[in-house]
Coordinates of C-alpha atoms and ligand atoms in Angstrom, one line a residue:
M865 CA -0.3 0.2 0.0
A866 CA 1.5 3.8 -1.4
S867 CA 2.5 5.0 2.4
D868 CA 1.4 8.6 3.1
K869 CA 5.5 9.3 4.0
I870 CA 6.9 12.3 2.7
I871 CA 10.9 11.5 2.9
G872 CA 13.5 14.0 2.1
I873 CA 16.3 13.2 -0.4
D874 CA 19.8 15.1 -0.6
L875 CA 20.5 14.0 -4.1
G876 CA 24.3 14.9 -4.0
T877 CA 27.1 15.1 -6.4
T878 CA 28.8 12.6 -4.9
N879 CA 26.6 11.4 -2.2
T880 CA 22.9 11.1 -1.5
A881 CA 21.2 11.1 1.5
F882 CA 17.9 10.8 3.0
S883 CA 15.8 11.3 6.2
I884 CA 12.0 11.6 7.4
L885 CA 10.3 13.2 10.2
E886 CA 7.8 11.4 11.4
I887 CA 7.8 12.9 15.3
E888 CA 9.5 16.4 16.1
Q889 CA 12.4 15.6 14.5
P890 CA 14.3 14.6 11.4
E891 CA 16.4 11.5 10.8
V892 CA 18.4 9.9 8.4
I893 CA 17.4 6.7 6.9
P894 CA 20.0 4.0 6.4
N895 CA 20.2 3.0 3.4
Q896 CA 19.9 -1.6 2.6
E897 CA 23.8 -1.5 3.1
G898 CA 23.1 0.2 6.6
E899 CA 24.9 3.6 5.7
R900 CA 23.6 6.4 6.1
T901 CA 24.7 8.1 3.0
T902 CA 24.8 5.9 -0.6
P903 CA 27.1 7.1 -3.0
S904 CA 25.8 8.8 -6.0
V905 CA 27.3 6.6 -8.7
V906 CA 25.5 4.7 -11.6
A907 CA 27.5 1.9 -13.2
F908 CA 26.0 -1.0 -15.6
T909 CA 28.0 -4.3 -16.1
D910 CA 28.6 -6.1 -19.8
S911 CA 26.1 -8.5 -18.5
G912 CA 23.4 -6.2 -17.9
E913 CA 22.7 -5.6 -14.3
Q914 CA 22.6 -1.8 -12.9
L915 CA 24.6 -1.0 -9.8
V916 CA 23.6 2.1 -7.6
G917 CA 26.2 3.4 -4.9
N918 CA 28.8 1.4 -3.3
L919 CA 29.0 -1.5 -5.4
A920 CA 29.1 0.6 -8.3
R921 CA 31.8 3.1 -7.0
N922 CA 34.0 -0.4 -5.8
Q923 CA 34.1 -1.3 -9.5
A924 CA 34.9 1.8 -11.5
I925 CA 38.5 1.3 -11.6
Q926 CA 37.4 -2.5 -13.6
N927 CA 34.9 -0.7 -15.5
P928 CA 35.5 2.9 -16.3
T929 CA 33.4 3.6 -19.2
R930 CA 30.6 2.1 -18.0
T931 CA 30.2 4.2 -14.5
I932 CA 29.0 7.0 -14.2
F933 CA 29.9 9.6 -11.2
S934 CA 28.5 13.3 -10.9
I935 CA 26.2 12.8 -12.9
K936 CA 24.2 16.0 -11.1
R937 CA 26.8 18.0 -12.9
K938 CA 24.9 17.5 -16.2
M939 CA 21.5 18.1 -14.7
G940 CA 19.3 20.1 -17.2
R941 CA 21.6 19.5 -20.4
R942 CA 19.5 18.0 -23.0
D943 CA 22.4 17.5 -25.2
F944 CA 24.3 15.2 -22.8
T945 CA 23.7 11.2 -22.9
K946 CA 25.7 8.3 -21.8
E947 CA 25.4 5.1 -24.1
I948 CA 25.7 2.1 -22.8
G949 CA 25.5 -0.5 -25.2
E950 CA 22.6 -0.1 -27.0
N951 CA 20.8 2.8 -24.3
E952 CA 21.2 6.0 -24.3
F953 CA 20.8 6.9 -20.7
T954 CA 20.0 11.2 -19.9
P955 CA 21.3 12.7 -16.8
E956 CA 17.4 12.9 -15.7
E957 CA 17.4 8.9 -15.4
L958 CA 20.9 8.6 -14.2
S959 CA 19.8 10.3 -11.3
A960 CA 16.7 8.6 -11.4
A961 CA 18.5 5.2 -10.6
I962 CA 20.1 6.5 -8.2
L963 CA 16.8 7.5 -7.0
R964 CA 14.7 4.4 -7.5
K965 CA 17.2 2.6 -4.6
V966 CA 16.4 5.1 -2.1
R967 CA 12.8 4.6 -2.7
R968 CA 13.8 0.9 -2.3
D969 CA 15.9 1.3 0.6
A970 CA 13.2 3.6 2.7
S971 CA 10.4 1.2 1.1
E972 CA 12.1 -1.9 2.8
Y973 CA 13.0 0.0 5.9
F974 CA 9.5 1.2 6.4
D975 CA 8.3 -2.3 4.8
E976 CA 5.7 0.2 3.0
D977 CA 5.9 1.7 -0.4
I978 CA 7.5 5.3 -0.2
C979 CA 6.7 7.7 -2.8
R980 CA 6.3 10.7 -1.7
A981 CA 9.3 13.3 -1.4
V982 CA 11.0 16.6 -1.7
I983 CA 14.4 16.6 -3.1
T984 CA 17.0 19.5 -3.0
V985 CA 19.0 21.1 -5.4
P986 CA 21.9 24.1 -5.2
A987 CA 20.9 27.7 -4.8
Y988 CA 21.9 28.3 -8.5
F989 CA 19.9 25.3 -10.0
N990 CA 18.2 27.5 -12.9
D991 CA 14.5 26.0 -14.0
R992 CA 15.8 23.9 -16.3
Q993 CA 17.9 21.9 -14.1
R994 CA 15.2 22.1 -11.0
Q995 CA 12.6 20.6 -13.6
A996 CA 15.3 17.7 -14.5
T997 CA 15.8 17.3 -11.0
K998 CA 12.0 17.0 -10.2
N999 CA 11.7 14.9 -13.8
A1000 CA 14.2 11.9 -12.1
G1001 CA 11.7 11.6 -9.3
E1002 CA 9.5 10.8 -11.0
I1003 CA 11.0 8.6 -13.4
A1004 CA 12.3 6.8 -9.9
G1005 CA 8.2 6.4 -9.1
F1006 CA 7.9 9.4 -6.5
T1007 CA 5.6 12.1 -6.5
V1008 CA 8.4 15.3 -6.2
E1009 CA 6.0 16.8 -3.0
R1010 CA 8.7 19.8 -3.4
I1011 CA 12.0 21.3 -4.5
I1012 CA 14.0 23.1 -2.5
N1013 CA 17.4 24.8 -2.3
E1014 CA 20.1 23.0 -0.1
P1015 CA 21.1 25.7 2.1
T1016 CA 17.6 26.5 3.1
A1017 CA 17.6 22.9 3.8
A1018 CA 20.6 23.0 5.6
A1019 CA 19.0 26.1 7.8
M1020 CA 16.0 24.0 8.8
A1021 CA 18.0 21.6 9.6
Y1022 CA 19.9 23.4 12.1
G1023 CA 17.1 24.8 13.5
I1024 CA 17.6 28.6 12.4
D1025 CA 14.6 30.5 12.9
E1026 CA 13.4 31.9 10.2
H1027 CA 11.4 34.2 11.7
Q1028 CA 13.6 36.3 13.3
D1029 CA 15.9 38.7 10.8
Q1030 CA 19.0 37.2 10.4
R1031 CA 22.0 36.6 7.7
V1032 CA 23.1 32.9 7.5
L1033 CA 26.0 32.1 5.3
V1034 CA 26.1 28.4 4.7
F1035 CA 29.4 27.1 3.7
D1036 CA 29.0 23.9 2.1
L1037 CA 32.2 21.9 1.4
G1038 CA 31.4 18.3 -0.6
G1039 CA 32.9 15.4 -2.3
G1040 CA 33.7 17.7 -5.4
T1041 CA 31.4 21.1 -5.3
F1042 CA 31.9 24.2 -3.0
D1043 CA 29.2 26.2 -2.2
I1044 CA 28.6 29.5 -0.8
S1045 CA 25.2 30.6 0.2
I1046 CA 24.3 33.9 1.5
M1047 CA 20.5 33.6 3.0
E1048 CA 18.4 36.7 4.4
L1049 CA 15.7 35.5 6.9
G1050 CA 12.4 37.0 8.5
E1051 CA 9.1 36.6 8.4
G1052 CA 9.5 32.8 7.4
V1053 CA 10.5 33.4 4.1
Y1054 CA 14.1 31.9 3.4
D1055 CA 16.0 34.4 0.5
V1056 CA 19.0 33.4 -1.0
I1057 CA 20.8 36.2 -1.9
A1058 CA 23.7 35.3 -3.4
T1059 CA 25.8 32.6 -4.1
A1060 CA 29.2 31.5 -5.6
G1061 CA 31.2 28.5 -5.2
I1062 CA 34.0 26.5 -7.6
N1063 CA 32.5 23.9 -9.6
H1064 CA 35.5 21.7 -9.5
L1065 CA 36.7 21.3 -5.5
G1066 CA 35.8 18.9 -2.2
G1067 CA 36.8 16.3 -0.5
D1068 CA 38.0 14.2 -3.5
D1069 CA 41.0 16.6 -3.9
W1070 CA 41.9 16.1 -0.2
D1071 CA 42.2 12.7 -1.0
S1072 CA 43.9 12.8 -4.5
A1073 CA 46.7 14.7 -2.3
L1074 CA 47.2 11.9 -0.1
V1075 CA 47.2 9.7 -2.9
E1076 CA 50.2 11.9 -4.6
L1077 CA 51.9 12.1 -1.5
L1078 CA 51.6 8.0 -0.7
S1079 CA 52.3 7.0 -4.1
E1080 CA 55.2 9.9 -4.2
R1081 CA 56.7 8.2 -0.7
F1082 CA 56.1 4.8 -2.4
R1083 CA 57.8 5.6 -5.4
K1084 CA 61.2 7.0 -3.9
E1085 CA 61.1 3.9 -2.1
H1086 CA 60.7 0.9 -4.7
D1087 CA 60.8 2.7 -7.7
I1088 CA 57.6 2.2 -8.8
N1089 CA 54.6 4.3 -9.8
L1090 CA 51.3 2.9 -8.4
Q1091 CA 49.1 5.3 -10.2
K1092 CA 50.0 3.2 -13.4
D1093 CA 48.3 0.5 -12.2
P1094 CA 44.2 1.2 -12.3
E1095 CA 43.8 -1.7 -9.4
A1096 CA 46.5 0.1 -7.0
K1097 CA 45.0 3.1 -7.5
Q1098 CA 41.5 2.2 -6.8
R1099 CA 43.1 0.6 -3.6
L1100 CA 45.2 3.7 -3.0
Q1101 CA 42.7 6.1 -3.8
E1102 CA 39.9 3.9 -1.3
A1103 CA 42.7 3.8 2.0
A1104 CA 43.4 8.2 0.8
E1105 CA 39.8 8.8 1.6
K1106 CA 39.9 6.8 4.8
A1107 CA 42.9 8.0 6.2
K1108 CA 41.3 11.6 5.4
K1109 CA 38.3 10.5 7.6
E1110 CA 40.4 9.5 10.1
L1111 CA 42.6 12.3 10.4
S1112 CA 39.5 14.4 11.1
T1113 CA 39.2 12.6 14.7
R1114 CA 42.6 12.0 15.0
H1115 CA 46.3 12.8 15.0
E1116 CA 47.4 10.4 12.7
T1117 CA 46.6 7.0 10.8
R1118 CA 48.4 4.5 9.2
I1119 CA 47.7 3.0 5.9
N1120 CA 48.3 -0.6 5.1
L1121 CA 48.0 -2.1 1.6
P1122 CA 49.2 -5.8 1.3
F1123 CA 50.5 -7.3 -2.0
I1124 CA 49.7 -3.9 -3.7
T1125 CA 52.5 -4.4 -6.3
A1126 CA 54.9 -7.0 -7.4
T1127 CA 58.2 -7.0 -8.6
E1128 CA 60.5 -10.1 -9.8
D1129 CA 61.5 -11.0 -5.8
G1130 CA 58.1 -11.1 -5.0
P1131 CA 55.1 -8.8 -3.5
L1132 CA 55.2 -5.8 -2.3
N1133 CA 53.3 -4.0 0.8
L1134 CA 52.3 -0.4 1.1
E1135 CA 53.0 0.7 4.7
D1136 CA 53.0 4.3 5.6
R1137 CA 52.1 6.6 8.5
I1138 CA 50.1 10.0 8.3
T1139 CA 50.1 12.6 10.7
R1140 CA 47.5 15.7 10.6
E1141 CA 49.9 18.1 10.4
E1142 CA 51.8 16.5 7.1
F1143 CA 47.8 16.6 5.6
E1144 CA 47.5 20.0 6.6
K1145 CA 50.4 20.9 5.0
I1146 CA 50.1 19.1 1.5
T1147 CA 46.6 20.7 1.2
E1148 CA 47.4 24.4 2.3
G1149 CA 47.1 24.9 -1.8
L1150 CA 43.7 23.6 -1.6
R1151 CA 42.2 25.8 1.4
K1152 CA 43.8 29.1 0.0
K1153 CA 41.1 28.1 -2.3
L1154 CA 38.0 28.3 -0.5
R1155 CA 38.5 32.2 0.2
K1156 CA 37.8 34.2 -2.9
P1157 CA 33.8 32.4 -3.7
T1158 CA 33.2 33.7 0.7
E1159 CA 34.3 36.9 -0.2
Q1160 CA 32.6 37.5 -3.4
A1161 CA 29.1 35.8 -2.2
L1162 CA 29.8 38.3 0.6
K1163 CA 30.7 41.2 -1.8
D1164 CA 27.0 40.1 -3.8
A1165 CA 25.0 40.1 -1.2
N1166 CA 26.5 43.9 -0.3
C1167 CA 27.6 42.9 3.1
S1168 CA 30.4 42.1 5.0
T1169 CA 31.3 39.2 7.5
H1170 CA 30.2 41.8 10.2
D1171 CA 26.0 41.5 9.2
I1172 CA 26.7 37.6 9.2
D1173 CA 24.6 36.6 12.2
N1174 CA 25.1 32.4 11.7
V1175 CA 27.8 30.3 9.5
L1176 CA 26.5 26.8 9.4
L1177 CA 28.9 24.1 7.8
V1178 CA 27.4 21.9 5.3
G1179 CA 29.4 18.9 3.6
G1180 CA 31.4 16.1 4.3
A1181 CA 34.5 17.1 4.1
T1182 CA 33.5 20.0 6.3
R1183 CA 34.2 17.8 8.9
M1184 CA 37.8 18.2 8.6
P1185 CA 39.1 20.4 11.5
Q1186 CA 41.1 22.5 8.8
I1187 CA 37.8 23.3 7.1
K1188 CA 36.5 24.3 10.0
R1189 CA 39.3 26.7 11.2
V1190 CA 39.0 28.3 7.3
A1191 CA 35.2 29.0 7.6
E1192 CA 36.2 30.4 10.8
D1193 CA 38.7 32.7 9.9
I1194 CA 37.1 33.7 6.6
T1195 CA 33.8 34.4 8.2
G1196 CA 35.1 35.7 11.8
K1197 CA 32.5 33.4 13.4
D1198 CA 32.2 30.3 14.9
P1199 CA 30.7 27.8 12.6
S1200 CA 27.2 25.9 14.2
T1201 CA 28.4 22.3 14.1
S1202 CA 25.9 20.8 16.1
I1203 CA 24.8 18.4 13.5
N1204 CA 26.4 16.1 10.9
P1205 CA 27.2 18.6 8.0
D1206 CA 26.5 15.6 5.3
E1207 CA 23.4 15.2 6.6
A1208 CA 22.3 18.5 7.1
V1209 CA 20.9 19.0 3.3
A1210 CA 18.9 15.8 3.7
L1211 CA 17.6 16.1 7.7
G1212 CA 16.1 19.5 6.3
A1213 CA 14.9 17.8 3.3
G1214 CA 12.9 15.7 5.6
I1215 CA 11.1 18.2 7.7
Q1216 CA 9.8 20.1 4.9
G1217 CA 8.6 16.7 4.2
G1218 CA 7.1 16.3 7.5
V1219 CA 5.5 20.0 6.9
I1220 CA 3.8 18.9 4.2
S1221 CA 2.2 15.7 5.3
G1222 CA 1.3 17.5 8.4
R1223 CA 3.5 15.8 11.0
K1224 CA 5.0 19.4 11.8
D1225 CA 3.0 22.5 11.3
D1226 CA 4.8 25.1 13.2
Q1227 CA 7.0 25.8 10.1
V1228 CA 6.3 27.6 6.6
L1229 CA 8.9 27.6 4.2
L1230 CA 8.5 30.2 1.5
D1231 CA 11.0 30.2 -0.8
V1232 CA 12.2 32.4 -3.5
T1233 CA 13.0 32.5 -7.4
P1234 CA 17.0 32.3 -7.5
M1235 CA 16.7 34.3 -10.9
S1236 CA 15.0 37.0 -13.2
L1237 CA 12.2 36.0 -15.3
G1238 CA 11.7 37.8 -18.3
I1239 CA 10.9 38.5 -22.2
E1240 CA 12.7 39.6 -25.0
I1241 CA 11.4 43.1 -25.7
Q1242 CA 12.3 45.8 -28.7
G1243 CA 15.6 45.8 -29.4
G1244 CA 16.6 42.6 -28.0
L1245 CA 16.4 43.7 -24.4
M1246 CA 15.5 41.7 -21.5
E1247 CA 11.8 43.2 -19.9
R1248 CA 11.5 41.1 -16.6
L1249 CA 8.6 40.4 -15.4
I1250 CA 9.6 38.6 -12.1
P1251 CA 12.9 40.0 -10.6
R1252 CA 15.0 37.2 -8.9
N1253 CA 14.8 36.7 -4.7
T1254 CA 10.6 37.0 -5.5
T1255 CA 9.0 35.3 -3.0
I1256 CA 7.6 32.0 -4.3
P1257 CA 4.5 31.3 -5.4
T1258 CA 4.4 34.2 -7.6
Q1259 CA 2.4 35.4 -10.2
T1260 CA 2.4 38.7 -12.7
S1261 CA 1.1 40.0 -15.7
K1262 CA 1.9 43.0 -18.1
L1263 CA 0.1 44.2 -20.7
Y1264 CA 1.8 44.4 -24.1
T1265 CA 1.0 45.4 -27.5
T1266 CA 2.3 45.0 -31.7
S1267 CA 4.7 47.4 -33.7
H1268 CA 3.2 47.4 -36.4
D1269 CA 0.2 47.5 -38.6
A1270 CA -1.7 44.6 -39.1
Q1271 CA 0.3 42.3 -37.3
S1272 CA -1.3 39.2 -36.3
S1273 CA 0.7 37.3 -34.4
V1274 CA 3.4 38.4 -31.3
Y1275 CA 6.4 35.4 -30.9
I1276 CA 7.3 35.3 -27.3
Q1277 CA 10.4 34.4 -25.9
V1278 CA 11.3 33.8 -22.1
F1279 CA 14.5 34.6 -20.4
Q1280 CA 15.9 33.8 -17.3
G1281 CA 19.0 35.4 -15.9
E1282 CA 20.4 38.8 -14.9
E1283 CA 21.4 40.7 -18.3
D1284 CA 20.0 43.3 -20.2
I1285 CA 20.7 42.0 -23.5
A1286 CA 17.8 39.4 -23.8
D1287 CA 20.2 36.3 -25.4
R1288 CA 22.9 36.6 -23.3
N1289 CA 20.6 35.0 -20.4
E1290 CA 18.9 31.2 -20.7
L1291 CA 16.4 30.8 -23.3
L1292 CA 13.7 28.8 -21.1
A1293 CA 10.9 28.6 -24.0
E1294 CA 9.3 30.5 -26.5
F1295 CA 6.1 30.1 -28.7
E1296 CA 3.6 32.2 -30.9
L1297 CA 0.3 34.2 -30.3
E1298 CA -1.4 33.8 -33.2
G1299 CA -4.9 35.3 -34.7
I1300 CA -4.3 38.8 -33.8
P1301 CA -7.2 40.8 -35.5
P1302 CA -5.7 42.6 -38.1
A1303 CA -5.2 46.3 -36.5
E1304 CA -3.3 49.2 -35.9
A1305 CA 0.5 49.2 -34.4
G1306 CA -0.2 49.8 -31.0
T1307 CA -4.1 49.0 -30.0
P1308 CA -4.0 45.2 -29.6
E1309 CA -3.8 44.3 -25.9
I1310 CA -2.1 41.1 -25.1
Y1311 CA -1.2 40.4 -21.6
V1312 CA 2.0 38.2 -20.8
D1313 CA 1.1 36.3 -17.7
F1314 CA 4.0 34.5 -15.7
S1315 CA 3.6 32.2 -12.7
I1316 CA 5.9 30.6 -10.6
D1317 CA 4.8 27.8 -8.4
I1318 CA 5.3 26.6 -5.0
N1319 CA 8.4 24.1 -6.3
G1320 CA 10.1 27.1 -9.0
I1321 CA 8.2 26.0 -11.9
V1322 CA 7.5 28.1 -14.3
E1323 CA 4.1 28.5 -16.6
V1324 CA 3.4 31.8 -19.3
S1325 CA 0.9 31.9 -21.3
A1326 CA -0.2 35.1 -23.7
R1327 CA -3.7 36.4 -24.2
D1328 CA -4.8 38.8 -27.0
E1329 CA -8.1 40.6 -25.1
M1330 CA -9.6 41.2 -28.8
S1331 CA -9.9 37.8 -30.0
G1332 CA -9.7 35.9 -26.7
N1333 CA -6.8 34.0 -28.5
F1334 CA -4.5 32.3 -25.5
E1335 CA -1.2 30.2 -26.1
A1336 CA 0.5 29.5 -22.9
V1337 CA 3.8 27.1 -21.9
R1338 CA 4.4 25.5 -19.2
I1339 CA 8.1 26.0 -19.0
V1340 CA 9.9 22.5 -19.3
G1341 CA 12.0 24.5 -21.2
G1342 CA 14.5 22.9 -23.9
S1343 CA 15.1 20.1 -21.1
G1344 CA 12.0 19.4 -19.8
L1345 CA 10.2 16.1 -21.2
S1346 CA 6.3 15.7 -21.8
D1347 CA 4.1 13.4 -20.0
E1348 CA 4.5 11.0 -22.7
E1349 CA 8.4 11.2 -22.6
L1350 CA 8.3 10.9 -18.6
E1351 CA 5.8 7.7 -19.1
V1352 CA 8.4 6.1 -21.7
M1353 CA 11.5 6.5 -19.5
K1354 CA 9.9 4.9 -16.4
H1355 CA 9.1 2.3 -18.1
K1356 CA 12.5 2.1 -19.4
A1357 CA 13.7 2.2 -15.8
D1358 CA 11.2 -0.4 -15.1
K1359 CA 12.7 -2.6 -17.1
I1360 CA 15.9 -2.4 -16.4
E1361 CA 15.0 -2.5 -12.9
D1362 CA 12.9 -6.2 -13.7
Q1363 CA 16.0 -7.2 -15.5
T1364 CA 18.5 -6.4 -13.0
I1365 CA 19.9 -7.7 -10.0
S1366 CA 19.4 -5.5 -6.7
D1367 CA 22.9 -4.1 -5.0
D1368 CA 22.1 -6.4 -1.9
H1369 CA 20.5 -9.2 -3.8
R1370 CA 24.1 -9.1 -5.7
F1371 CA 26.1 -8.2 -2.5
I1372 CA 24.1 -11.2 -0.1
A1373 CA 25.0 -13.7 -3.0
R1374 CA 28.7 -12.8 -2.7
E1375 CA 28.9 -12.9 0.8
R1376 CA 27.3 -16.6 0.3
A1377 CA 29.6 -17.6 -2.1
N1378 CA 32.3 -16.5 -0.4
R1379 CA 31.1 -18.0 2.8
A1380 CA 30.5 -21.5 1.3
A1381 CA 34.1 -21.5 -0.7
G1382 CA 35.8 -20.9 3.0
V1383 CA 33.5 -24.0 4.3
G1384 CA 34.7 -26.1 1.0
E1385 CA 38.4 -25.1 1.8
R1386 CA 38.2 -26.1 5.5
L1387 CA 37.0 -29.3 4.6
L1388 CA 39.3 -30.4 1.8
L1389 CA 42.2 -29.4 4.9
N1390 CA 40.0 -31.1 7.9
Q1391 CA 42.3 -34.5 8.3
D1392 CA 39.4 -35.4 10.7
I1393 CA 36.2 -35.6 7.5
P1394 CA 37.2 -38.3 5.2
L1395 CA 36.6 -37.8 1.9
T1396 CA 36.1 -39.7 -0.8
P1397 CA 38.6 -38.8 -3.7
T1398 CA 35.3 -38.2 -6.0
A1399 CA 33.9 -36.2 -3.1
A1400 CA 37.7 -34.1 -2.8
I1401 CA 37.2 -33.1 -6.3
H1402 CA 33.9 -32.3 -6.9
I1403 CA 34.4 -29.7 -3.9
E1404 CA 37.5 -28.8 -5.2
A1405 CA 36.1 -28.2 -9.0
G1406 CA 33.0 -26.5 -7.3
I1407 CA 35.3 -24.1 -4.7
D1408 CA 37.1 -23.6 -8.3
R1409 CA 34.4 -21.9 -10.0
V1410 CA 32.9 -19.8 -7.3
E1411 CA 36.1 -18.6 -6.8
T1412 CA 36.1 -17.5 -10.7
L1413 CA 32.9 -16.4 -10.8
L1414 CA 33.7 -14.3 -7.8
E1415 CA 36.8 -12.8 -9.6
D1416 CA 35.3 -11.6 -12.4
P1417 CA 33.3 -8.1 -12.3
E1418 CA 31.4 -9.4 -15.0
S1419 CA 30.0 -12.5 -14.0
L1420 CA 26.6 -13.0 -14.1
T1421 CA 25.0 -12.8 -10.1
K1422 CA 22.4 -15.7 -11.5
D1423 CA 25.6 -18.2 -12.3
L1424 CA 27.5 -17.2 -9.2
E1425 CA 24.5 -18.3 -7.1
S1426 CA 23.7 -21.9 -8.7
A1427 CA 27.5 -22.5 -8.5
T1428 CA 27.4 -21.6 -4.9
E1429 CA 24.2 -23.8 -4.6
D1430 CA 26.3 -26.6 -6.2
L1431 CA 29.2 -26.7 -4.0
L1432 CA 27.1 -26.0 -0.8
H1433 CA 25.1 -29.1 -1.9
D1434 CA 28.1 -31.5 -2.5
I1435 CA 29.6 -30.2 1.0
E1436 CA 26.1 -30.9 2.4
L1437 CA 26.4 -34.7 0.9
H1438 CA 29.6 -35.3 2.7
G1439 CA 28.4 -34.2 5.9
G1440 CA 30.7 -31.4 5.3
T1441 CA 29.1 -28.6 7.4
E1442 CA 27.8 -30.9 10.3
A1443 CA 31.0 -32.0 10.8
L1444 CA 32.8 -29.0 11.1
G1445 CA 30.3 -27.8 13.5
E1446 CA 29.6 -24.5 10.8
D1447 CA 27.0 -22.4 11.0
T1448 CA 26.1 -23.5 7.7
P1449 CA 25.1 -20.9 4.9
G1450 CA 21.9 -23.0 4.1
M1451 CA 20.8 -23.8 1.1
Q1452 CA 18.6 -21.6 -0.9
T1453 CA 15.4 -21.5 0.2
N1454 CA 13.1 -18.9 -1.7
Ligands
LIG1459 P1 28.1 15.6 -2.1 O1 27.5 17.4 -1.3 O2 29.0 16.9 -2.8 O3 27.4 14.8 -2.4 P2 28.7 15.2 0.4 O4 28.2 16.5 1.1 O5 28.1 13.9 0.9 O6 29.2 15.1 -0.9 O7 30.8 15.2 1.3 C1 31.4 14.0 0.7 C2 32.7 14.0 0.9 O8 32.7 14.6 2.1 C3 33.7 13.3 0.5 O9 35.0 13.8 -0.2 C4 34.2 12.4 2.0 O10 35.2 11.7 2.1 C5 33.9 13.7 2.5 N1 33.8 13.4 4.0 C6 33.0 12.5 4.4 N2 33.2 12.8 5.7 C7 34.5 12.7 6.3 C8 35.0 13.0 7.6 N3 35.1 12.0 8.4 N4 36.6 13.5 7.5 C9 36.6 14.2 6.2 N5 35.5 14.0 5.2 C10 35.0 13.6 4.8
LIG1460 MG1 25.9 18.0 -0.4

């Protein structure tokens, strides 16, 4: 049965997190792997399996062309598709794959069909990108109740009182992006007055600095460049991220990678230790980059650090003490750290979901348009009908007329942006209003009406007073999709899901296979349990088969499952599990 619960989703560039507010406080919902964040990574194996999250991330280096990272950067782009075999995927569809896992995991967690969601987007996302995000949610089977700004969500999660006049600076350092937003709060309105940032700077760069350091030291010692070997590089990257995280709470960390490479003399291990001090020294250049955008945002907001009442840390990378220090240094304010920074946005989205579903009533969220909207008028100029930072929902209309005699139609081009020359802005839509009865220039009365709904989605219409002719567009812009297109994509996603083994299914199959192989090995080695030579050969071959399938990243889960079952069958047949006193992995019973 469909649940009335509304979850909040932070669909991040690197990680996705989701939460719910059931009573009072929002809570993060763990994914099926038991983790609080899910890597925003999608992959397709050669055998056609779709992987999302950790599994996709972990096989990335072996499968680079079919693994998609950071799809959020492409959101709203009509010209981008990812080709996988015979299929082509749009950014919406790939984001939908991530959201499908969210829906599946949340539904499993509550044992209810979760199908309503609030999704967050960066404050600077334009209409096209917001619409694309909404589409992704719908392709994933959600009803998207609201799209809200990430800094707004973060402020809600931090419990900032939106009824009290104040300025808040949100300092968001994620995995691959750095976003600064300055908001003005008061009377229940969250007004984003400036945004700035760096599109390609985030925690990943801190990992890379560690990878460089470790591989350089290794090269000095052994004269081998580990970064040339994809597998070694992936292990190094994983170890670097782990070390970085450890250094957020410890002063020193050890890195231990056995058999990282081999020489003629045998395998080599990487064993190293890094202190927080060393780490901070090699990342000084990265830290320096954080200053300029922050100053730019303050300048754009027309304020100085003295005018800021609150600094909020958002994004997993702000867990590093060095980042907290720079944020403090640049803003002169002690930043709030009362909640987990990589969960703040998801928690805020959950609060908003709680408000919509009536589980929390004292909060009204009003948002503002991030950019001006208008139409092109004579001389190629942009006339703004809805200026940026107007509180939404909003609606406005304006009277226009014709510019020459007997003009029978007007062409309306809708732009979004702050430039005075219309076509330097983003063209959202264009349409023609026809059938204007012949008249002298300047006499027809044509009303152009703009409205923005609570999700920031724009509708524009034009009406000729005399004839009553009417034309309207819902701005699905160059990027939006018609209902039919959405249906087609949903269908395609359903089909892939049907053919696909879910992450956890694959994960469990691998675990079982590993355990079965282990039991088999122990049985072969155990002197107390006599095996007939034939049984031993069977079991040995069975282990071999399971291990080969385990090692092959392209192997099919169903093949692995049947090999595991065969092996377990042989083991069981010879009383292996019982005799070994093993906790039997059990035969597949479904
Ligand atoms: P995004 O908003 O880009 O999707 P997140 O806010 O989840 O991403 O931030 C992800 C980044 O935060 C990654 O680079 C990750 O390594 C980093 N991170 C997470 N936890 C920690 C920690 N304890 N210490 C340092 N960095 C962390
Ligand atoms: Mg984020």
